[in-house]
Amino acid sequence: MTRSDSSTWPSGFPRALHQTLLRRLPPKASSVHLEDLVNALMDALARGELQLNLTAMSPPQELKAMGWPEAHCQALLASGWLEGAASPMVLNGNQLSWRRWHGDMDAVIKELINRSNVVQATSICTTPSHHPALLDGLNPEQQAAVEAIDNHGVVLLSGGPGTGKTSTIVQMLARAVTLRPGLRIGLAAPTGKAARRLEEAVRKGLEAIPPTQRQALTSLPCSTLHRWLQARPGGFGRHQQHPLMLDLLVIDEMSMVELSLMQALLSALPIDSQLVMIGDPDQLPPVGSGAVWHQLQQADIRQQFNHGAIHLHQLYRNRGSLATLSRVLCDQGLSAFWQQLSLLPKSANVEQHQCNLSSMPRFLVQHLQEHSRTLQRLTAELMLELPDDAYTSTMLNTNLAVAAESLLDSLERLMVLCPKRRGFWGVDDVHRALLGQSLEAGVMRWPLGTPVMCCENQAELGLANGDVGLVVGQGDNLRILFRVISEQGGLTTRFIHPARLSVVEPALALTVHKSQGSEADHVILLWPEIKAVSATSADGFESASSFERKLLYTAITRARQRVDLVTAMASGRSDG
């Protein structure tokens, strides 16, 4: 991908930054190599990465100077930009970073390590042997995670899809309320979608624990981190002077939490509050700068959490070739992934389709049209049952709420993902192909059952950036049906007039970044880059960035059952 595909900076911003540095901190020896380093660091920040590996196999794109990385390192050392507390950059080994973010990340990691050593007081005298039922059916890794809740102020629980993270969380919570009755517990995630998934998963998991613990955990409040922190323009309502009143906070999807949000959380969470963080270290870093979770996965940092850092390996969910390819991608890289994909039988639950990049693949259009017809039919059936006042109030009627939940659940049958928003096979390209002229006309003209995304946090409506609903009704009665988090922290369904939504867009397709925290039975991934891999050659793959690998991994792990990966063909006939 080019810089324009991945960067969140305005055009020309890195160059302007470089010129500013030249004026304010004139280097001892100026060189075009320094401009390359500024550009590369800004590209890394746009990907959520605070550090630039100067000895990576692949050099940054669009270098202006030759000799990467030796000549660039020599220019940096000669510039004086690494000297003194006022210098703009820090070089640790082969890792280059901006001094500001390096210091902030270092402070966050140190505070988490210090918090991990805060001993948790128990209300009753107990040992693991007193509650063997809570460890039944757990593997040794899961048991270690459950027991870590006894003594560690911070617990890191990492693992990929299907490794039993949710069931482990439930058992950890059950043990916590056994050791400390009356514990004030909160559940959180970075996005509304992820928070709802966490709340639903925990609620289902409670069926597997004893009645006493189940009762204590039945109504746990669950919300986004922004809502917990009472986000507002210019800052947060919760902070050191107005802290969160929680004894234990569980955060899922930690890979999406960026540095500034983590700083705000630590400011608002009392030092004696326990923190359990869960995530997949192989997923994409957050859109904002500072991948805290990925930093915490470094071996030397994990060691400082001792037995409070647990990684789950054993798979419990049968995901077929999806699981195999995910591990190949993480352990062996992109080249091995594409080669393994080409060897899969037709019966596998992952299949590659090579199509002509100049047009929208027929395979995709057919599946999306079929999915849209299903959503339209289910939406029309729901509308027949709605009372006159349904469009103006939260749905309280149990039967209607069940029907609305069923309709929203149908969204998770298919998810179409794109690596980028613009260009061939981008999100905008998919929406133009499916919605035609009605796309530009706005939400009031989109067909019944069209998936719609809320693109800004709107806490007053219970919505978060990335929440997806459906167009229901027509004309003056047109509303968007969302599943939202209520003021009490539970889930409910609500009709919201489009005029109350700050920014909306269709959600027939999503960028991979926007899909984080979501799952679907079937994922169709458009991958426009041409990947030609033979059994004897893997040209270009070993030099591909870790960002591209994480992008692909995040996309395919959104699928519960099946992935169809649509790639561009170099020449010849298309099968799409």
Coordinates of C-alpha atoms in Angstrom, one line a residue:
M1 CA 0.0 0.0 0.0
T2 CA 1.1 3.5 -0.6
R3 CA 1.4 6.2 2.0
S4 CA -1.8 7.8 0.8
D5 CA -3.7 4.5 1.6
S6 CA -2.5 4.2 5.2
S7 CA -1.6 7.7 6.4
T8 CA -4.0 9.8 8.4
W9 CA -1.9 12.9 8.0
P10 CA -2.9 15.8 5.7
S11 CA -1.0 15.9 2.4
G12 CA 2.3 17.6 3.0
F13 CA 2.3 17.4 6.8
P14 CA 5.4 15.3 7.2
R15 CA 7.4 17.6 4.9
A16 CA 6.1 20.7 6.9
L17 CA 7.2 18.9 10.1
H18 CA 10.6 18.3 8.7
Q19 CA 11.0 22.0 7.7
T20 CA 9.9 23.0 11.2
L21 CA 12.5 20.8 12.8
L22 CA 15.2 22.3 10.5
R23 CA 14.3 25.8 11.7
R24 CA 13.8 25.1 15.4
L25 CA 16.5 22.5 15.9
P26 CA 19.0 23.0 13.1
P27 CA 21.0 19.7 12.7
K28 CA 24.7 19.8 13.0
A29 CA 24.9 18.2 9.6
S30 CA 21.8 18.5 7.3
S31 CA 20.9 15.6 5.0
V32 CA 18.0 14.4 2.9
H33 CA 18.3 11.2 4.9
L34 CA 16.8 13.1 7.8
E35 CA 13.7 13.9 5.8
D36 CA 13.3 10.2 5.0
L37 CA 13.4 9.4 8.7
V38 CA 10.8 12.0 9.5
N39 CA 8.5 10.6 6.8
A40 CA 9.0 7.1 7.9
L41 CA 8.3 7.9 11.6
M42 CA 5.1 9.7 10.6
D43 CA 4.0 6.8 8.5
A44 CA 4.6 4.5 11.5
L45 CA 2.5 6.8 13.7
A46 CA -0.3 6.7 11.1
R47 CA -0.3 2.9 11.6
G48 CA -0.4 3.2 15.4
E49 CA 3.3 2.3 15.7
L50 CA 5.4 4.5 17.9
Q51 CA 8.7 2.9 16.8
L52 CA 10.5 2.5 13.5
N53 CA 12.7 -0.6 13.1
L54 CA 15.8 0.7 11.3
T55 CA 17.0 -2.8 10.5
A56 CA 13.8 -4.2 9.1
M57 CA 14.1 -6.3 5.9
S58 CA 12.0 -3.9 3.9
P59 CA 12.9 -0.2 3.8
P60 CA 10.2 2.5 4.1
Q61 CA 8.4 3.4 0.9
E62 CA 9.3 6.5 -1.1
L63 CA 12.8 7.0 0.1
K64 CA 14.6 10.1 -1.3
A65 CA 18.1 9.0 -0.3
M66 CA 20.0 5.9 -1.0
G67 CA 21.7 3.6 1.5
W68 CA 19.0 2.5 3.9
P69 CA 19.5 2.0 6.7
E70 CA 23.2 2.5 7.3
A71 CA 23.4 5.9 5.6
H72 CA 20.3 7.1 7.4
C73 CA 21.6 6.0 10.8
Q74 CA 24.9 7.8 10.1
A75 CA 23.0 11.0 9.2
L76 CA 20.9 10.7 12.3
L77 CA 23.9 10.3 14.6
A78 CA 25.7 13.3 12.9
S79 CA 22.6 15.5 13.2
G80 CA 22.5 15.9 17.0
W81 CA 18.8 15.1 16.9
L82 CA 19.4 12.3 19.5
E83 CA 21.3 14.4 22.0
G84 CA 19.9 15.9 25.1
A85 CA 16.4 16.0 26.7
A86 CA 15.2 18.6 24.1
S87 CA 16.1 16.4 21.2
P88 CA 13.2 15.2 19.0
M89 CA 14.1 11.6 18.6
V90 CA 15.2 8.6 20.7
L91 CA 17.2 5.6 19.4
N92 CA 17.0 2.4 21.5
G93 CA 19.0 -0.3 19.8
N94 CA 17.5 -0.4 16.3
Q95 CA 14.2 1.2 17.3
L96 CA 13.7 4.9 16.5
S97 CA 10.9 6.9 18.0
W98 CA 9.7 10.4 18.7
R99 CA 10.9 11.4 22.2
R100 CA 7.4 12.7 23.2
W101 CA 5.6 9.4 22.5
H102 CA 8.5 7.3 23.7
G103 CA 8.4 9.0 27.1
D104 CA 4.6 8.7 27.4
M105 CA 4.6 5.0 26.5
D106 CA 7.4 4.3 28.9
A107 CA 5.5 6.0 31.7
V108 CA 2.3 4.0 31.0
I109 CA 4.2 0.7 30.9
K110 CA 5.9 1.5 34.2
E111 CA 2.7 2.4 35.9
L112 CA 1.0 -0.8 34.7
I113 CA 4.0 -2.8 36.0
N114 CA 3.8 -1.0 39.4
R115 CA 0.0 -1.6 39.6
S116 CA 0.5 -5.3 38.8
N117 CA 2.4 -5.6 42.1
V118 CA -0.4 -4.1 44.2
V119 CA -1.6 -7.0 46.4
Q120 CA -5.3 -7.6 46.3
A121 CA -6.9 -7.9 49.7
T122 CA -9.4 -10.7 50.2
S123 CA -12.5 -10.6 52.4
I124 CA -12.3 -14.3 53.3
C125 CA -9.5 -16.7 53.9
T126 CA -9.3 -19.0 51.0
T127 CA -6.9 -21.1 48.8
P128 CA -7.4 -22.5 45.3
S129 CA -8.4 -25.9 46.8
H130 CA -11.4 -24.4 48.5
H131 CA -13.1 -23.7 45.2
P132 CA -12.1 -26.5 42.8
A133 CA -15.4 -26.2 40.9
L134 CA -14.2 -22.8 39.4
L135 CA -11.3 -24.5 37.8
D136 CA -13.1 -27.6 36.4
G137 CA -12.7 -28.0 32.6
L138 CA -10.0 -25.4 32.3
N139 CA -6.6 -26.1 30.8
P140 CA -3.4 -25.2 32.7
E141 CA -3.1 -21.8 31.0
Q142 CA -6.7 -20.9 31.8
Q143 CA -6.3 -22.0 35.4
A144 CA -3.2 -19.8 35.7
A145 CA -5.3 -16.9 34.4
V146 CA -8.0 -17.5 36.9
E147 CA -5.6 -17.9 39.8
A148 CA -3.8 -14.7 38.7
I149 CA -6.8 -12.7 39.9
D150 CA -5.8 -13.6 43.5
N151 CA -2.6 -11.6 43.7
H152 CA -2.0 -9.3 40.7
G153 CA -3.3 -5.8 40.3
V154 CA -2.9 -6.1 36.5
V155 CA -3.6 -9.3 34.6
L156 CA -2.7 -9.6 30.8
L157 CA -4.7 -12.3 29.1
S158 CA -3.8 -12.8 25.4
G159 CA -4.8 -15.3 22.8
G160 CA -6.2 -15.7 19.3
P161 CA -9.8 -16.5 18.3
G162 CA -11.2 -19.7 19.7
T163 CA -8.7 -20.1 22.6
G164 CA -11.3 -19.7 25.3
K165 CA -10.7 -16.2 26.4
T166 CA -14.3 -15.5 27.2
S167 CA -14.9 -18.6 29.3
T168 CA -11.6 -17.8 31.1
I169 CA -12.9 -14.2 31.9
V170 CA -16.1 -15.6 33.4
Q171 CA -14.2 -17.9 35.6
M172 CA -11.9 -15.1 36.7
L173 CA -14.9 -12.9 37.6
A174 CA -16.5 -15.8 39.5
R175 CA -13.3 -16.3 41.5
A176 CA -13.0 -12.6 42.2
V177 CA -16.5 -12.3 43.7
T178 CA -15.8 -15.5 45.7
L179 CA -12.6 -14.0 47.2
R180 CA -14.1 -10.5 47.6
P181 CA -17.9 -10.4 48.0
G182 CA -19.5 -7.1 47.0
L183 CA -16.8 -6.3 44.5
R184 CA -17.7 -3.4 42.1
I185 CA -17.0 -4.7 38.6
G186 CA -17.1 -3.0 35.2
L187 CA -16.8 -4.4 31.7
A188 CA -15.4 -2.3 28.9
A189 CA -14.1 -2.3 25.3
P190 CA -12.9 0.4 23.0
T191 CA -15.9 0.3 20.6
G192 CA -19.7 -0.2 21.0
K193 CA -19.6 -3.3 18.9
A194 CA -16.8 -4.9 21.0
A195 CA -18.6 -3.9 24.2
R196 CA -21.8 -5.5 23.1
R197 CA -19.9 -8.7 22.1
L198 CA -18.2 -8.8 25.5
E199 CA -21.5 -8.3 27.4
E200 CA -23.3 -11.0 25.4
A201 CA -20.4 -13.4 25.8
V202 CA -20.1 -12.9 29.5
R203 CA -23.9 -13.3 29.9
K204 CA -23.9 -16.6 28.1
G205 CA -20.8 -17.8 30.0
L206 CA -22.5 -17.3 33.4
E207 CA -24.5 -20.4 32.7
A208 CA -21.4 -22.5 33.4
I209 CA -20.6 -21.2 36.9
P210 CA -22.3 -21.9 40.3
P211 CA -25.5 -20.1 41.1
T212 CA -24.0 -18.0 43.9
Q213 CA -21.4 -16.5 41.7
R214 CA -23.8 -16.2 38.8
Q215 CA -26.2 -14.1 40.8
A216 CA -23.4 -11.7 41.8
L217 CA -22.4 -11.3 38.1
T218 CA -25.8 -11.1 36.4
S219 CA -26.0 -7.4 36.0
L220 CA -22.5 -6.2 35.4
P221 CA -22.4 -2.8 33.7
C222 CA -20.7 -2.9 30.3
S223 CA -19.8 0.0 28.1
T224 CA -17.2 1.6 25.9
L225 CA -14.1 3.1 27.5
H226 CA -15.1 6.5 26.3
R227 CA -18.4 6.2 28.0
W228 CA -16.9 4.9 31.3
L229 CA -14.5 7.9 31.2
Q230 CA -17.4 10.3 30.3
A231 CA -15.7 11.6 27.2
R232 CA -16.5 15.2 26.3
P233 CA -15.0 17.9 24.0
G234 CA -11.5 18.6 25.3
G235 CA -11.2 15.8 27.7
F236 CA -12.9 13.3 30.1
G237 CA -15.2 13.8 33.0
R238 CA -13.5 11.0 34.9
H239 CA -10.0 11.6 36.1
Q240 CA -7.8 11.6 39.2
Q241 CA -10.0 14.1 41.0
H242 CA -13.2 12.3 39.9
P243 CA -12.2 8.7 39.7
L244 CA -14.1 5.6 38.5
M245 CA -15.8 3.9 41.5
L246 CA -14.6 0.4 40.5
D247 CA -12.7 -2.3 42.3
L248 CA -12.2 -4.4 39.1
L249 CA -12.3 -3.3 35.4
V250 CA -12.1 -5.8 32.6
I251 CA -11.2 -4.5 29.1
D252 CA -11.6 -6.6 26.0
E253 CA -10.1 -5.9 22.5
M254 CA -7.0 -4.2 24.0
S255 CA -5.3 -4.2 20.6
M256 CA -7.6 -1.2 19.8
V257 CA -6.6 0.9 22.7
E258 CA -4.2 3.8 21.9
L259 CA -1.8 5.6 24.2
S260 CA -3.8 8.7 25.0
L261 CA -6.9 6.7 25.9
M262 CA -4.8 4.4 28.2
Q263 CA -3.3 7.5 29.9
A264 CA -6.8 8.8 30.6
L265 CA -7.9 5.4 32.0
L266 CA -5.0 5.1 34.4
S267 CA -5.6 8.7 35.6
A268 CA -9.3 7.8 36.4
L269 CA -8.8 4.3 37.8
P270 CA -7.7 4.2 41.5
I271 CA -4.3 2.7 42.2
D272 CA -5.9 -0.2 44.2
S273 CA -8.4 -1.0 41.5
Q274 CA -7.7 -4.3 39.7
L275 CA -7.3 -4.2 35.9
V276 CA -7.8 -7.2 33.6
M277 CA -6.8 -6.6 30.0
I278 CA -7.7 -9.1 27.2
G279 CA -6.6 -9.0 23.5
D280 CA -5.1 -10.6 20.5
P281 CA -1.5 -9.4 20.0
D282 CA -1.5 -10.3 16.3
Q283 CA -4.3 -7.9 15.4
L284 CA -3.9 -4.5 13.9
P285 CA -2.7 -1.7 16.2
P286 CA -5.1 1.1 17.0
V287 CA -5.9 3.8 14.5
G288 CA -4.6 6.4 16.9
S289 CA -0.9 6.6 17.9
G290 CA 0.5 4.2 20.4
A291 CA -0.2 0.5 20.4
V292 CA -0.1 -0.1 24.1
W293 CA -1.2 -3.8 23.9
H294 CA 1.5 -4.7 21.4
Q295 CA 4.1 -3.0 23.5
L296 CA 3.0 -5.0 26.5
Q297 CA 3.6 -8.2 24.5
Q298 CA 7.3 -7.7 24.2
A299 CA 9.1 -10.5 26.1
D300 CA 11.1 -8.3 28.4
I301 CA 8.0 -6.4 29.4
R302 CA 5.8 -9.4 29.9
Q303 CA 8.4 -11.0 32.2
Q304 CA 7.9 -8.0 34.6
F305 CA 4.2 -9.0 35.1
N306 CA 5.4 -12.5 36.3
H307 CA 2.4 -14.9 36.5
G308 CA 0.0 -12.0 35.8
A309 CA 0.8 -12.3 32.0
I310 CA -0.9 -15.4 30.4
H311 CA -1.1 -16.4 26.8
L312 CA -3.7 -18.9 25.7
H313 CA -2.7 -21.3 23.0
Q314 CA -5.1 -24.2 23.0
L315 CA -8.0 -24.0 20.4
Y316 CA -11.5 -24.9 21.4
R317 CA -13.5 -23.6 18.5
N318 CA -13.3 -25.7 15.3
R319 CA -12.4 -23.2 12.7
G320 CA -11.0 -25.5 10.1
S321 CA -8.6 -24.0 7.6
L322 CA -9.2 -20.6 9.1
A323 CA -7.3 -21.6 12.2
T324 CA -4.5 -23.1 10.2
L325 CA -4.0 -20.2 7.9
S326 CA -4.2 -17.7 10.8
R327 CA -1.3 -19.5 12.6
V328 CA 0.7 -19.8 9.4
L329 CA 0.3 -16.0 8.8
C330 CA 1.4 -15.1 12.3
D331 CA 4.2 -17.6 12.6
Q332 CA 5.6 -17.8 9.0
G333 CA 4.5 -14.6 7.3
L334 CA 2.7 -13.6 4.2
S335 CA 4.5 -15.7 1.7
A336 CA 3.7 -18.9 3.5
F337 CA 0.1 -17.8 4.0
W338 CA -0.5 -17.3 0.2
Q339 CA 1.2 -20.5 -0.7
Q340 CA -0.7 -22.5 1.9
L341 CA -4.0 -20.9 0.7
S342 CA -3.2 -22.0 -2.9
L343 CA -2.9 -25.7 -1.7
L344 CA -6.3 -25.8 0.1
P345 CA -8.9 -28.2 -1.3
K346 CA -12.2 -26.8 -2.6
S347 CA -13.9 -28.3 0.5
A348 CA -12.0 -25.9 2.8
N349 CA -13.7 -23.1 4.6
V350 CA -11.3 -20.6 3.1
E351 CA -11.2 -20.1 -0.7
Q352 CA -9.4 -17.7 -3.0
H353 CA -11.1 -16.1 -6.0
Q354 CA -9.1 -14.4 -8.6
C355 CA -11.0 -11.6 -10.4
N356 CA -10.4 -8.7 -12.7
L357 CA -9.6 -5.6 -10.7
S358 CA -11.2 -3.3 -13.3
S359 CA -14.8 -4.3 -12.2
M360 CA -16.6 -5.3 -9.1
P361 CA -16.5 -9.1 -8.8
R362 CA -19.7 -10.8 -9.7
F363 CA -19.1 -13.2 -6.8
L364 CA -19.3 -10.4 -4.3
V365 CA -22.2 -8.6 -5.9
Q366 CA -24.3 -11.8 -5.9
H367 CA -23.6 -12.5 -2.3
L368 CA -24.3 -8.9 -1.2
Q369 CA -27.5 -8.7 -3.2
E370 CA -28.8 -12.0 -1.6
H371 CA -27.8 -10.7 1.8
S372 CA -29.6 -7.4 1.2
R373 CA -32.8 -9.2 0.0
T374 CA -32.8 -11.2 3.3
L375 CA -32.4 -8.0 5.3
Q376 CA -35.1 -6.3 3.4
R377 CA -37.5 -9.2 3.9
L378 CA -36.8 -9.4 7.6
T379 CA -37.1 -5.7 8.0
A380 CA -40.5 -5.6 6.2
E381 CA -41.7 -8.5 8.5
L382 CA -40.7 -6.5 11.6
M383 CA -42.5 -3.4 10.3
L384 CA -45.8 -5.2 10.0
E385 CA -45.7 -5.9 13.8
L386 CA -44.7 -2.4 14.9
P387 CA -47.2 -0.3 16.9
D388 CA -47.7 3.3 15.9
D389 CA -45.4 4.6 18.7
A390 CA -42.5 2.2 18.0
Y391 CA -40.6 4.8 16.1
T392 CA -40.5 7.3 19.0
S393 CA -39.5 5.1 21.9
T394 CA -37.2 2.4 23.1
M395 CA -38.7 -1.0 22.3
L396 CA -40.1 -2.3 25.5
N397 CA -42.5 -5.0 24.2
T398 CA -40.7 -8.3 24.7
N399 CA -41.9 -9.9 21.5
L400 CA -40.9 -7.0 19.3
A401 CA -37.6 -6.7 21.1
V402 CA -36.9 -10.3 20.2
A403 CA -37.8 -9.7 16.6
A404 CA -35.6 -6.7 16.4
E405 CA -32.7 -8.5 18.0
S406 CA -33.2 -11.3 15.4
L407 CA -33.0 -8.8 12.6
L408 CA -29.9 -7.2 14.0
D409 CA -28.3 -10.6 14.4
S410 CA -28.9 -11.3 10.7
L411 CA -26.3 -8.5 10.0
E412 CA -23.7 -11.0 11.3
R413 CA -24.3 -13.5 8.6
L414 CA -22.1 -11.7 6.1
M415 CA -19.4 -9.1 6.4
V416 CA -17.6 -7.6 3.4
L417 CA -14.2 -6.1 4.2
C418 CA -11.7 -3.9 2.2
P419 CA -8.2 -2.9 3.1
K420 CA -8.9 0.7 2.1
R421 CA -11.8 3.1 1.6
R422 CA -11.0 4.6 -1.8
G423 CA -9.9 3.2 -5.1
F424 CA -10.6 -0.1 -6.9
W425 CA -12.4 -2.5 -4.5
G426 CA -12.5 0.0 -1.8
V427 CA -15.5 0.5 0.5
D428 CA -16.7 3.5 -1.5
D429 CA -16.4 1.4 -4.7
V430 CA -18.6 -1.4 -3.2
H431 CA -21.3 1.1 -2.1
R432 CA -21.4 2.8 -5.5
A433 CA -21.9 -0.6 -7.1
L434 CA -24.7 -1.7 -4.8
L435 CA -26.5 1.6 -4.1
G436 CA -26.0 3.5 -7.4
Q437 CA -27.4 7.0 -7.4
S438 CA -29.2 6.6 -4.1
L439 CA -25.7 6.6 -2.4
E440 CA -25.2 10.3 -2.9
A441 CA -28.9 11.1 -2.1
G442 CA -28.3 10.2 1.5
V443 CA -29.8 7.9 4.1
M444 CA -33.4 9.0 3.5
R445 CA -33.1 7.4 0.1
W446 CA -31.3 4.2 1.0
P447 CA -33.4 1.0 0.6
L448 CA -35.2 -0.7 3.4
G449 CA -32.8 -2.9 5.4
T450 CA -29.6 -1.1 4.3
P451 CA -26.9 -1.4 7.0
V452 CA -25.9 2.0 8.3
M453 CA -22.9 3.0 10.4
C454 CA -22.7 5.7 13.0
C455 CA -19.4 7.4 12.5
E456 CA -19.1 9.5 15.7
N457 CA -19.4 8.7 19.4
Q458 CA -22.8 9.9 20.6
A459 CA -23.1 8.9 24.2
E460 CA -26.5 10.6 24.6
L461 CA -27.9 8.0 22.2
G462 CA -25.9 5.1 23.5
L463 CA -24.0 4.9 20.3
A464 CA -20.3 4.7 19.6
N465 CA -18.2 5.3 16.5
G466 CA -18.5 2.2 14.3
D467 CA -21.9 1.0 15.5
V468 CA -24.0 -0.5 12.7
G469 CA -27.8 -0.5 12.4
L470 CA -30.5 -1.0 9.7
V471 CA -32.8 1.3 7.8
V472 CA -36.4 0.7 9.0
G473 CA -39.5 2.5 7.8
Q474 CA -40.1 4.9 5.0
G475 CA -40.7 8.6 4.6
D476 CA -41.4 10.4 7.8
N477 CA -41.2 7.1 9.7
L478 CA -37.7 6.2 8.4
R479 CA -35.5 5.3 11.4
I480 CA -32.3 3.5 12.0
L481 CA -32.6 0.4 14.3
F482 CA -29.6 0.1 16.5
R483 CA -28.6 -2.2 19.3
V484 CA -27.4 0.2 22.0
I485 CA -26.0 0.1 25.5
S486 CA -28.6 1.5 27.9
E487 CA -27.8 3.9 30.8
Q488 CA -27.8 0.9 33.1
G489 CA -25.1 -0.7 31.1
G490 CA -27.3 -3.4 29.5
L491 CA -28.3 -3.9 25.9
T492 CA -31.5 -2.7 24.3
T493 CA -32.8 -1.9 20.8
R494 CA -33.8 1.6 19.8
F495 CA -35.1 3.4 16.8
I496 CA -33.2 6.6 16.1
H497 CA -34.1 9.3 13.6
P498 CA -31.3 9.9 11.0
A499 CA -31.4 13.7 11.9
R500 CA -30.1 12.9 15.4
L501 CA -27.0 11.1 14.0
S502 CA -24.0 13.4 13.4
V503 CA -22.4 11.4 10.7
V504 CA -23.7 8.2 9.0
E505 CA -22.6 6.2 6.0
P506 CA -23.7 2.9 4.5
A507 CA -22.1 -0.3 5.9
L508 CA -22.6 -2.8 3.1
A509 CA -18.8 -3.0 3.3
L510 CA -16.3 -2.0 6.0
T511 CA -12.6 -1.2 6.1
V512 CA -10.7 -3.8 8.1
H513 CA -10.0 -1.2 10.7
K514 CA -13.7 -0.5 11.2
S515 CA -14.4 -4.3 11.5
Q516 CA -12.3 -4.7 14.7
G517 CA -14.4 -5.9 17.6
S518 CA -16.9 -7.5 15.2
E519 CA -17.5 -11.0 13.9
A520 CA -19.6 -12.6 11.1
D521 CA -20.4 -16.1 10.0
H522 CA -19.1 -15.4 6.5
V523 CA -16.5 -12.9 5.5
I524 CA -15.7 -11.8 2.0
L525 CA -12.4 -10.0 1.8
L526 CA -11.5 -7.9 -1.2
W527 CA -7.7 -7.8 -1.5
P528 CA -6.8 -5.7 -4.6
E529 CA -3.0 -6.1 -4.4
I530 CA -1.8 -8.6 -7.0
K531 CA -0.2 -11.6 -5.2
A532 CA 1.4 -14.1 -7.5
V533 CA 3.0 -16.9 -5.5
S534 CA 4.4 -20.1 -7.0
A535 CA 5.7 -23.2 -5.2
T536 CA 9.3 -22.1 -5.8
S537 CA 9.1 -18.3 -5.6
A538 CA 7.6 -15.9 -3.2
D539 CA 9.0 -12.6 -4.6
G540 CA 8.3 -9.6 -2.5
F541 CA 6.5 -11.4 0.3
E542 CA 9.2 -11.7 2.9
S543 CA 9.8 -7.9 2.6
A544 CA 6.1 -7.0 3.1
S545 CA 5.4 -5.0 6.3
S546 CA 4.1 -6.4 9.5
F547 CA 1.3 -3.9 9.1
E548 CA 0.0 -5.7 6.0
R549 CA 0.3 -9.1 7.8
K550 CA -1.7 -7.7 10.7
L551 CA -4.3 -6.2 8.3
L552 CA -4.8 -9.6 6.6
Y553 CA -4.9 -11.5 10.0
T554 CA -7.4 -9.1 11.5
A555 CA -9.7 -9.5 8.4
I556 CA -9.8 -13.2 8.2
T557 CA -10.2 -13.7 12.0
R558 CA -13.5 -11.7 11.8
A559 CA -15.0 -14.9 10.4
R560 CA -16.6 -17.5 12.5
Q561 CA -17.2 -20.1 9.8
R562 CA -16.0 -19.1 6.3
V563 CA -13.7 -16.7 4.4
D564 CA -13.8 -16.0 0.7
L565 CA -10.7 -14.0 -0.3
V566 CA -11.0 -12.1 -3.6
T567 CA -7.7 -11.2 -5.1
A568 CA -6.8 -9.4 -8.3
M569 CA -5.5 -11.4 -11.2
A570 CA -2.5 -10.2 -13.2
S571 CA -3.9 -11.3 -16.6
G572 CA -6.3 -13.9 -18.1
R573 CA -9.9 -14.6 -17.6
S574 CA -11.7 -13.9 -14.3
D575 CA -13.7 -16.5 -12.4
G576 CA -15.5 -13.7 -10.5

